Tab-separated table of C-alpha atoms and ligand atoms in Angstrom:
chain	number	residue	atom	x	y	z
C	223	MET	CA	-73.022	-60.344	15.757
C	224	ALA	CA	-69.713	-58.853	14.807
C	225	GLY	CA	-66.512	-57.405	16.137
C	226	VAL	CA	-65.042	-54.119	14.987
C	227	GLU	CA	-61.541	-53.568	13.643
C	228	LEU	CA	-59.923	-50.172	13.083
C	229	THR	CA	-56.681	-49.951	11.113
C	230	GLU	CA	-54.633	-46.744	11.001
C	231	VAL	CA	-57.749	-44.616	11.135
C	232	VAL	CA	-57.122	-40.928	10.475
C	233	LYS	CA	-59.554	-38.005	10.540
C	234	ARG	CA	-58.851	-34.556	9.210
C	235	TYR	CA	-61.157	-31.557	9.025
C	236	GLY	CA	-59.488	-29.536	6.275
C	237	ASP	CA	-55.883	-29.330	7.431
C	238	VAL	CA	-56.717	-29.927	11.115
C	239	GLN	CA	-55.962	-33.527	12.016
C	240	VAL	CA	-58.054	-34.835	14.931
C	241	MET	CA	-57.423	-38.631	14.788
C	242	HIS	CA	-53.818	-39.698	14.348
C	243	GLY	CA	-53.799	-43.280	13.100
C	244	VAL	CA	-55.904	-45.360	15.474
C	245	ASP	CA	-55.518	-49.161	15.558
C	246	LEU	CA	-58.059	-51.054	17.639
C	247	THR	CA	-59.698	-54.476	17.814
C	248	ILE	CA	-63.072	-54.828	19.518
C	249	GLU	CA	-64.138	-58.443	19.962
C	250	GLU	CA	-67.545	-59.783	19.048
C	251	GLY	CA	-69.924	-59.327	21.989
C	252	GLU	CA	-67.544	-57.085	23.874
C	253	PHE	CA	-68.585	-53.982	25.838
C	254	CYS	CA	-65.943	-51.461	24.854
C	255	VAL	CA	-65.803	-47.986	26.403
C	256	PHE	CA	-64.016	-45.007	24.827
C	257	VAL	CA	-63.036	-42.650	27.622
C	258	GLY	CA	-61.035	-39.446	27.724
C	259	PRO	CA	-61.364	-35.719	28.375
C	260	SER	CA	-63.659	-33.502	26.344
C	261	GLY	CA	-62.340	-32.905	22.826
C	262	CYS	CA	-60.069	-35.982	22.692
C	263	GLY	CA	-61.971	-37.448	19.731
C	264	LYS	CA	-64.340	-39.999	21.287
C	265	SER	CA	-67.427	-38.860	19.369
C	266	THR	CA	-65.498	-38.425	16.149
C	267	LEU	CA	-64.212	-42.006	16.319
C	268	LEU	CA	-67.658	-43.380	17.164
C	269	ARG	CA	-69.277	-41.404	14.338
C	270	MET	CA	-66.661	-42.710	11.905
C	271	ILE	CA	-67.595	-46.270	12.937
C	272	ALA	CA	-71.271	-45.361	12.451
C	273	GLY	CA	-70.557	-43.830	9.032
C	274	LEU	CA	-71.801	-40.391	10.132
C	275	GLU	CA	-68.316	-38.939	9.579
C	276	GLU	CA	-66.151	-39.709	6.593
C	277	THR	CA	-62.940	-41.598	7.367
C	278	THR	CA	-60.039	-39.631	5.870
C	279	GLU	CA	-57.556	-42.516	5.866
C	280	GLY	CA	-57.430	-46.083	7.138
C	281	LYS	CA	-59.899	-48.943	7.318
C	282	ILE	CA	-62.969	-49.784	9.392
C	283	GLU	CA	-64.241	-53.365	9.425
C	284	ILE	CA	-67.402	-54.678	11.049
C	285	GLY	CA	-67.498	-58.462	11.153
C	286	ALA	CA	-65.270	-59.373	8.275
C	287	ARG	CA	-66.658	-56.604	6.046
C	288	ASP	CA	-64.764	-53.480	5.067
C	289	VAL	CA	-67.392	-50.778	5.705
C	290	THR	CA	-65.079	-47.762	5.425
C	291	ARG	CA	-66.999	-46.271	2.501
C	292	ASP	CA	-70.450	-47.759	3.291
C	293	ASP	CA	-73.523	-45.701	4.158
C	294	PRO	CA	-74.579	-45.793	7.827
C	295	SER	CA	-77.635	-47.900	6.941
C	296	GLN	CA	-75.454	-50.623	5.398
C	297	ARG	CA	-73.183	-51.049	8.401
C	298	GLY	CA	-75.450	-52.974	10.777
C	299	VAL	CA	-75.017	-50.440	13.561
C	300	ALA	CA	-77.468	-48.410	15.642
C	301	MET	CA	-76.513	-45.337	17.583
C	302	VAL	CA	-77.929	-43.856	20.810
C	303	PHE	CA	-77.145	-40.190	21.415
C	304	GLN	CA	-76.995	-37.970	24.474
C	305	THR	CA	-80.101	-36.129	23.270
C	306	TYR	CA	-82.912	-38.600	22.751
C	307	ALA	CA	-84.367	-36.999	19.603
C	308	LEU	CA	-87.746	-38.706	19.954
C	309	TYR	CA	-90.681	-37.647	17.763
C	310	PRO	CA	-92.953	-35.699	20.140
C	311	HIS	CA	-96.198	-36.443	18.275
C	312	MET	CA	-95.636	-40.221	18.248
C	313	THR	CA	-96.257	-42.686	21.065
C	314	VAL	CA	-93.424	-44.668	22.621
C	315	SER	CA	-94.398	-47.663	20.529
C	316	GLU	CA	-94.494	-45.635	17.288
C	317	ASN	CA	-91.162	-44.009	18.090
C	318	MET	CA	-89.524	-47.393	18.549
C	319	GLY	CA	-91.034	-48.900	15.389
C	320	PHE	CA	-90.611	-45.864	13.133
C	321	GLY	CA	-87.305	-46.889	11.541
C	322	LEU	CA	-88.633	-50.299	10.542
C	323	LYS	CA	-91.884	-48.768	9.258
C	324	MET	CA	-89.955	-46.366	7.030
C	325	ASN	CA	-88.020	-49.305	5.627
C	326	GLY	CA	-91.303	-51.034	4.740
C	327	HIS	CA	-91.234	-53.877	7.241
C	328	PRO	CA	-94.589	-55.632	7.812
C	329	LYS	CA	-96.662	-54.486	10.776
C	330	ALA	CA	-96.625	-57.895	12.495
C	331	GLU	CA	-92.833	-57.950	12.483
C	332	ILE	CA	-92.613	-54.378	13.803
C	333	ASP	CA	-95.085	-55.174	16.614
C	334	GLU	CA	-93.106	-58.226	17.604
C	335	LYS	CA	-89.784	-56.365	17.709
C	336	VAL	CA	-91.239	-53.414	19.586
C	337	SER	CA	-92.751	-55.686	22.209
C	338	MET	CA	-89.443	-57.540	22.587
C	339	ALA	CA	-87.561	-54.258	23.131
C	340	SER	CA	-90.273	-52.999	25.442
C	341	ARG	CA	-90.028	-56.139	27.569
C	342	ILE	CA	-86.220	-55.882	27.822
C	343	LEU	CA	-86.409	-52.189	28.772
C	344	LYS	CA	-89.507	-52.511	31.021
C	345	LEU	CA	-91.448	-50.012	28.938
C	346	ASP	CA	-94.660	-52.081	28.563
C	347	GLU	CA	-96.837	-49.746	30.598
C	348	TYR	CA	-95.665	-46.661	28.684
C	349	LEU	CA	-96.129	-47.840	25.099
C	350	LYS	CA	-99.156	-45.609	24.426
C	351	ARG	CA	-97.662	-42.479	26.016
C	352	LYS	CA	-96.074	-39.573	24.164
C	353	PRO	CA	-92.475	-38.576	25.070
C	354	ALA	CA	-93.676	-35.428	26.904
C	355	ALA	CA	-95.316	-37.670	29.505
C	356	LEU	CA	-92.082	-39.558	30.265
C	357	SER	CA	-89.190	-38.890	32.647
C	358	GLY	CA	-85.665	-38.335	31.286
C	359	GLY	CA	-84.660	-41.889	32.111
C	360	GLN	CA	-87.747	-43.320	30.399
C	361	ARG	CA	-87.079	-41.232	27.286
C	362	GLN	CA	-83.527	-42.487	27.135
C	363	ARG	CA	-84.867	-46.051	27.430
C	364	VAL	CA	-87.129	-45.388	24.436
C	365	ALA	CA	-84.111	-44.115	22.484
C	366	ILE	CA	-82.280	-47.335	23.374
C	367	GLY	CA	-85.420	-49.311	22.429
C	368	ARG	CA	-85.357	-47.698	19.017
C	369	ALA	CA	-81.834	-49.046	18.547
C	370	ILE	CA	-82.730	-52.548	19.791
C	371	VAL	CA	-85.711	-52.776	17.419
C	372	ARG	CA	-83.366	-52.361	14.472
C	373	GLY	CA	-81.490	-55.503	15.509
C	374	PRO	CA	-77.995	-54.105	14.913
C	375	GLU	CA	-74.791	-56.134	15.099
C	376	VAL	CA	-73.108	-53.268	16.906
C	377	PHE	CA	-74.637	-50.715	19.315
C	378	LEU	CA	-72.973	-47.315	19.534
C	379	PHE	CA	-73.662	-45.058	22.533
C	380	ASP	CA	-72.427	-41.458	22.712
C	381	GLU	CA	-72.619	-40.231	26.331
C	382	PRO	CA	-76.213	-41.492	26.610
C	383	LEU	CA	-76.502	-40.762	30.339
C	384	SER	CA	-75.001	-37.262	30.482
C	385	ASN	CA	-78.389	-35.524	30.577
C	386	LEU	CA	-79.658	-37.574	33.522
C	387	ASP	CA	-79.292	-36.739	37.201
C	388	ALA	CA	-76.741	-38.653	39.274
C	389	GLU	CA	-79.144	-41.203	40.755
C	390	LEU	CA	-80.716	-42.035	37.420
C	391	ARG	CA	-77.292	-42.343	35.817
C	392	VAL	CA	-76.369	-45.091	38.246
C	393	GLU	CA	-79.671	-46.857	37.581
C	394	MET	CA	-79.315	-46.636	33.787
C	395	ARG	CA	-75.700	-47.797	33.997
C	396	VAL	CA	-76.919	-51.006	35.573
C	397	GLU	CA	-79.721	-51.294	32.987
C	398	ILE	CA	-77.367	-50.946	30.033
C	399	ALA	CA	-74.989	-53.508	31.523
C	400	ARG	CA	-77.956	-55.868	31.958
C	401	LEU	CA	-79.063	-55.162	28.383
C	402	HIS	CA	-75.605	-56.101	27.159
C	403	LYS	CA	-75.763	-59.403	29.063
C	404	GLU	CA	-79.225	-60.166	27.745
C	405	ILE	CA	-78.679	-59.466	24.041
C	406	GLY	CA	-74.943	-60.109	23.906
C	407	ALA	CA	-74.293	-57.693	21.013
C	408	THR	CA	-71.058	-55.784	20.557
C	409	MET	CA	-71.402	-52.395	22.229
C	410	ILE	CA	-69.193	-49.318	21.990
C	411	TYR	CA	-69.895	-46.724	24.628
C	412	VAL	CA	-68.424	-43.223	24.786
C	413	THR	CA	-68.106	-41.336	28.072
C	414	HIS	CA	-65.861	-38.760	29.726
C	415	ASP	CA	-66.746	-40.303	33.101
C	416	GLN	CA	-64.102	-42.741	34.309
C	417	VAL	CA	-66.508	-44.265	36.852
C	418	GLU	CA	-68.910	-45.226	34.046
C	419	ALA	CA	-65.976	-46.660	32.122
C	420	MET	CA	-64.706	-48.663	35.100
C	421	THR	CA	-68.091	-50.113	36.017
C	422	MET	CA	-69.435	-50.955	32.553
C	423	ALA	CA	-66.521	-51.938	30.340
C	424	ASP	CA	-65.014	-55.273	29.394
C	425	LYS	CA	-62.384	-53.184	27.645
C	426	ILE	CA	-61.519	-49.516	28.128
C	427	VAL	CA	-59.851	-47.436	25.431
C	428	VAL	CA	-58.273	-44.300	26.919
C	429	LEU	CA	-58.041	-41.529	24.328
C	430	ARG	CA	-56.134	-38.288	24.452
C	431	ALA	CA	-55.845	-35.706	21.697
C	432	GLY	CA	-56.805	-38.146	18.924
C	433	ARG	CA	-54.517	-40.976	20.029
C	434	ILE	CA	-55.007	-44.144	22.060
C	435	GLU	CA	-53.031	-43.928	25.300
C	436	GLN	CA	-53.838	-47.448	26.525
C	437	VAL	CA	-56.328	-50.278	26.016
C	438	GLY	CA	-57.183	-52.770	28.733
C	439	ALA	CA	-59.636	-54.240	31.208
C	440	PRO	CA	-60.688	-51.713	33.887
C	441	LEU	CA	-58.548	-53.149	36.663
C	442	GLU	CA	-55.565	-53.609	34.351
C	443	LEU	CA	-55.604	-49.893	33.666
C	444	TYR	CA	-55.973	-49.111	37.361
C	445	ARG	CA	-53.233	-51.467	38.519
C	446	ASP	CA	-50.822	-51.191	35.633
C	447	PRO	CA	-51.112	-47.875	33.748
C	448	ASP	CA	-48.568	-47.306	30.961
C	449	ASN	CA	-48.148	-43.600	31.564
C	450	ARG	CA	-48.949	-40.685	33.817
C	451	PHE	CA	-52.021	-39.667	31.835
C	452	VAL	CA	-53.763	-43.033	32.226
C	453	ALA	CA	-52.641	-43.282	35.863
C	454	GLY	CA	-54.206	-39.892	36.573
C	455	PHE	CA	-57.373	-40.442	34.546
C	456	ILE	CA	-58.365	-43.852	35.944
C	457	GLY	CA	-59.164	-43.846	39.665
C	458	SER	CA	-61.048	-41.390	41.848
C	459	PRO	CA	-59.807	-39.254	43.506
C	460	SER	CA	-56.919	-39.073	41.036
C	461	MET	CA	-53.480	-40.435	41.728
C	462	ASN	CA	-51.136	-37.982	43.516
C	463	PHE	CA	-47.979	-36.989	41.630
C	464	LEU	CA	-44.825	-35.595	43.240
C	465	ASN	CA	-41.512	-34.572	41.703
C	466	GLY	CA	-38.530	-36.734	42.525
C	467	THR	CA	-34.930	-37.411	41.535
C	468	VAL	CA	-33.064	-40.701	41.493
C	469	LYS	CA	-30.168	-40.729	43.936
C	470	ASP	CA	-28.089	-43.575	45.429
C	471	GLY	CA	-30.556	-46.346	44.533
C	472	ALA	CA	-33.619	-44.532	45.836
C	473	VAL	CA	-35.871	-41.634	44.826
C	474	GLU	CA	-35.511	-38.350	46.673
C	475	VAL	CA	-38.883	-36.645	47.044
C	476	PRO	CA	-38.500	-33.037	48.243
C	477	GLY	CA	-42.262	-32.748	48.882
C	478	LEU	CA	-42.042	-35.609	51.395
C	479	LYS	CA	-38.615	-34.550	52.733
C	480	THR	CA	-37.436	-38.146	52.386
C	481	SER	CA	-36.437	-40.835	49.903
C	482	VAL	CA	-38.726	-43.632	48.752
C	483	SER	CA	-37.809	-47.013	47.283
C	484	PRO	CA	-40.353	-48.057	44.666
C	485	GLN	CA	-40.035	-51.698	43.597
C	486	VAL	CA	-38.879	-50.919	40.043
C	487	THR	CA	-35.681	-50.859	38.036
C	488	LEU	CA	-34.485	-47.322	38.718
C	489	PRO	CA	-32.940	-45.186	35.974
C	490	SER	CA	-29.495	-43.691	36.528
C	491	ASP	CA	-28.676	-41.220	39.310
C	492	GLY	CA	-29.820	-37.690	38.608
C	493	THR	CA	-32.819	-38.698	36.467
C	494	ASP	CA	-35.930	-36.638	37.175
C	495	VAL	CA	-38.985	-38.765	37.828
C	496	ILE	CA	-42.610	-38.379	38.868
C	497	VAL	CA	-43.696	-40.373	41.903
C	498	GLY	CA	-47.317	-41.596	41.718
C	499	MET	CA	-49.276	-42.582	44.828
C	500	ARG	CA	-52.989	-43.354	44.892
C	501	PRO	CA	-54.989	-41.626	47.664
C	502	GLU	CA	-56.332	-44.994	48.857
C	503	HIS	CA	-52.786	-46.344	49.348
C	504	LEU	CA	-51.614	-43.487	51.563
C	505	THR	CA	-52.007	-43.233	55.332
C	506	VAL	CA	-51.687	-40.077	57.401
C	507	ALA	CA	-48.912	-40.462	59.994
C	508	SER	CA	-47.423	-38.199	62.623
C	509	GLY	CA	-44.659	-35.908	61.399
C	510	ASP	CA	-43.838	-32.337	60.426
C	511	VAL	CA	-43.798	-32.539	56.627
C	512	LEU	CA	-47.202	-31.635	55.217
C	513	GLY	CA	-49.890	-29.149	56.218
C	514	VAL	CA	-53.501	-30.304	56.540
C	515	ASP	CA	-55.703	-27.937	54.509
C	516	LEU	CA	-58.982	-29.727	55.038
C	517	THR	CA	-60.444	-33.054	56.089
C	518	GLU	CA	-63.747	-34.496	54.941
C	519	ALA	CA	-65.459	-37.335	56.813
C	520	LEU	CA	-68.013	-39.137	54.633
C	521	GLY	CA	-68.733	-41.839	57.197
C	522	GLY	CA	-67.283	-44.900	55.501
C	523	VAL	CA	-64.254	-43.063	54.142
C	524	SER	CA	-62.473	-39.804	54.879
C	525	TYR	CA	-60.305	-37.529	52.787
C	526	ALA	CA	-57.405	-35.387	53.930
C	527	TYR	CA	-56.211	-32.596	51.630
C	528	LEU	CA	-52.554	-31.898	52.303
C	529	THR	CA	-49.983	-29.435	50.964
C	530	ALA	CA	-46.228	-29.995	50.965
C	531	ASP	CA	-43.778	-27.183	51.677
C	532	THR	CA	-42.905	-27.442	47.951
C	533	GLY	CA	-46.503	-26.415	47.212
C	534	GLU	CA	-47.439	-29.862	45.877
C	535	LYS	CA	-50.891	-31.157	46.826
C	536	ILE	CA	-51.690	-34.626	48.151
C	537	ILE	CA	-55.051	-36.271	48.792
C	538	VAL	CA	-55.256	-39.178	51.241
C	539	GLU	CA	-58.257	-41.489	51.425
C	540	GLU	CA	-58.734	-43.571	54.525
C	541	ARG	CA	-61.375	-45.953	55.834
C	542	GLY	CA	-63.280	-44.496	58.772
C	543	ASP	CA	-62.000	-41.284	60.327
C	544	ILE	CA	-58.779	-39.387	59.755
C	545	ARG	CA	-57.421	-38.320	63.128
C	546	SER	CA	-55.997	-34.994	62.068
C	547	ASN	CA	-57.442	-31.523	61.807
C	548	GLU	CA	-57.172	-28.490	59.584
C	549	GLY	CA	-53.899	-26.698	60.378
C	550	ASP	CA	-52.101	-29.801	61.744
C	551	ARG	CA	-48.665	-30.837	60.493
C	552	VAL	CA	-48.453	-34.519	59.462
C	553	THR	CA	-46.689	-36.860	57.076
C	554	VAL	CA	-47.870	-39.787	54.953
C	555	SER	CA	-46.805	-43.394	54.640
C	556	ILE	CA	-47.217	-45.930	51.829
C	557	GLU	CA	-46.019	-49.468	51.102
C	558	PRO	CA	-43.106	-49.232	48.627
C	559	GLU	CA	-44.726	-51.715	46.201
C	560	ARG	CA	-47.721	-49.340	45.848
C	561	ILE	CA	-45.546	-46.494	44.524
C	562	MET	CA	-45.534	-45.943	40.759
C	563	LEU	CA	-42.764	-44.156	38.926
C	564	PHE	CA	-42.892	-42.167	35.688
C	565	ASP	CA	-40.208	-40.557	33.568
C	566	ALA	CA	-40.471	-36.788	34.130
C	567	ASN	CA	-39.871	-36.011	30.439
C	568	THR	CA	-41.772	-38.707	28.548
C	569	GLU	CA	-44.302	-39.343	31.358
C	570	GLN	CA	-44.021	-43.052	30.520
C	571	ARG	CA	-44.143	-45.562	33.349
C	572	ILE	CA	-40.866	-46.880	34.737
C	573	ARG	CA	-41.438	-50.533	35.692
T	1006	ADP	N1	-66.693	-30.410	12.206
T	1006	ADP	C1	-65.524	-30.192	12.795
T	1006	ADP	N2	-64.578	-29.363	12.278
T	1006	ADP	C2	-63.396	-29.166	12.878
T	1006	ADP	N3	-63.020	-29.758	14.012
T	1006	ADP	C3	-63.889	-30.589	14.603
T	1006	ADP	C4	-65.188	-30.858	14.030
T	1006	ADP	N4	-65.818	-31.747	14.855
T	1006	ADP	C5	-64.974	-32.000	15.874
T	1006	ADP	N5	-63.811	-31.314	15.726
T	1006	ADP	C6	-62.645	-31.351	16.626
T	1006	ADP	O1	-62.254	-32.678	16.795
T	1006	ADP	C7	-61.785	-32.928	18.112
T	1006	ADP	C8	-62.507	-34.094	18.714
T	1006	ADP	O2	-63.860	-33.760	18.940
T	1006	ADP	P1	-64.893	-34.791	19.544
T	1006	ADP	O3	-64.755	-36.091	18.843
T	1006	ADP	O4	-66.255	-34.166	19.513
T	1006	ADP	O5	-64.395	-34.922	21.046
T	1006	ADP	P2	-65.066	-35.657	22.293
T	1006	ADP	O6	-66.280	-36.381	21.836
T	1006	ADP	O7	-63.997	-36.567	22.820
T	1006	ADP	O8	-65.372	-34.578	23.294
T	1006	ADP	C9	-61.986	-31.633	18.876
T	1006	ADP	O9	-60.753	-30.968	18.944
T	1006	ADP	C10	-62.981	-30.869	18.011
T	1006	ADP	O10	-62.787	-29.482	18.145
T	1007	MG	MG1	-68.288	-36.164	22.360
């Protein structure tokens, strides 16, 4: 097993720079998730670790080895892609053992490794089937089996569940987490889905436009985001943001027609700030401040979609029912210690 260390990693395609000096330590045995919007560089970074993309500048180490210029096959990694890329004319068992066979491993060893992977992934009853006779989830398990059989030090997953329907995604999420527990290898998992990141990761790396915005455990990022981007990306529905201005030791929020007092060290009077409030921390209260556009009752929780007279939108999540209706005028309340504050210019958190 091995950890992964990136030092000032840069990627350029011609004169277009897509990774801007990434430093990152992934511990041995850790489940690390790269998350961020489409195009932020998740796949590029993963493929650089795999050796499928050349690293323009900087260093990549796996274990204590500098692998920056090594071929993919020398790095001790195995990658699972969004598309399964199974050989249609081979059985499940042959698909899983193919890599080892090509490298000249003895049949007995291949059989043993395939049956180990098959047991872990519960594929025993499908070993003689061809991919066409498998469901999407089963095919993805075979693709994962192919990686396990190679016995890598580091597993790399690039959005492996994106082609599956919602129910199967949840099931496979649990399976991959179980797989990580069982084999204990270092895993790096790319997704644009913050729920996958939150539920699977030991460590989340939030990327944006080729830079790391923040690294931390899922709940650290949720409770203590460094900036507006991370605050808005982690959590569902997203955090609400309203414009505010510091005045007389409080923050005036035109959208709420009142001042709030977040428990932070406020910048000087006149500073423009962004007030962040998570939907689950807000409560609908009686008042004449916000219009109710829509309410949704999901049984366990309800959502109210509100609009301020400033045009700003607010989502409130409450347990049980929300006792307001479309067209009502209401206000919202929140405990001051739940309010987050960001600098309006830099978008950095004010703590
Ligand atoms: N071969 C390439 N040539 C030029 N630009 C590329 C190439 N591959 C990816 N990019 C650019 O690099 C950025 C990151 O892409 P990618 O890593 O695929 O993002 P993600 O996986 O986060 O959606 C994007 O802006 C993309 O357009
Ligand atoms: Mg990608």
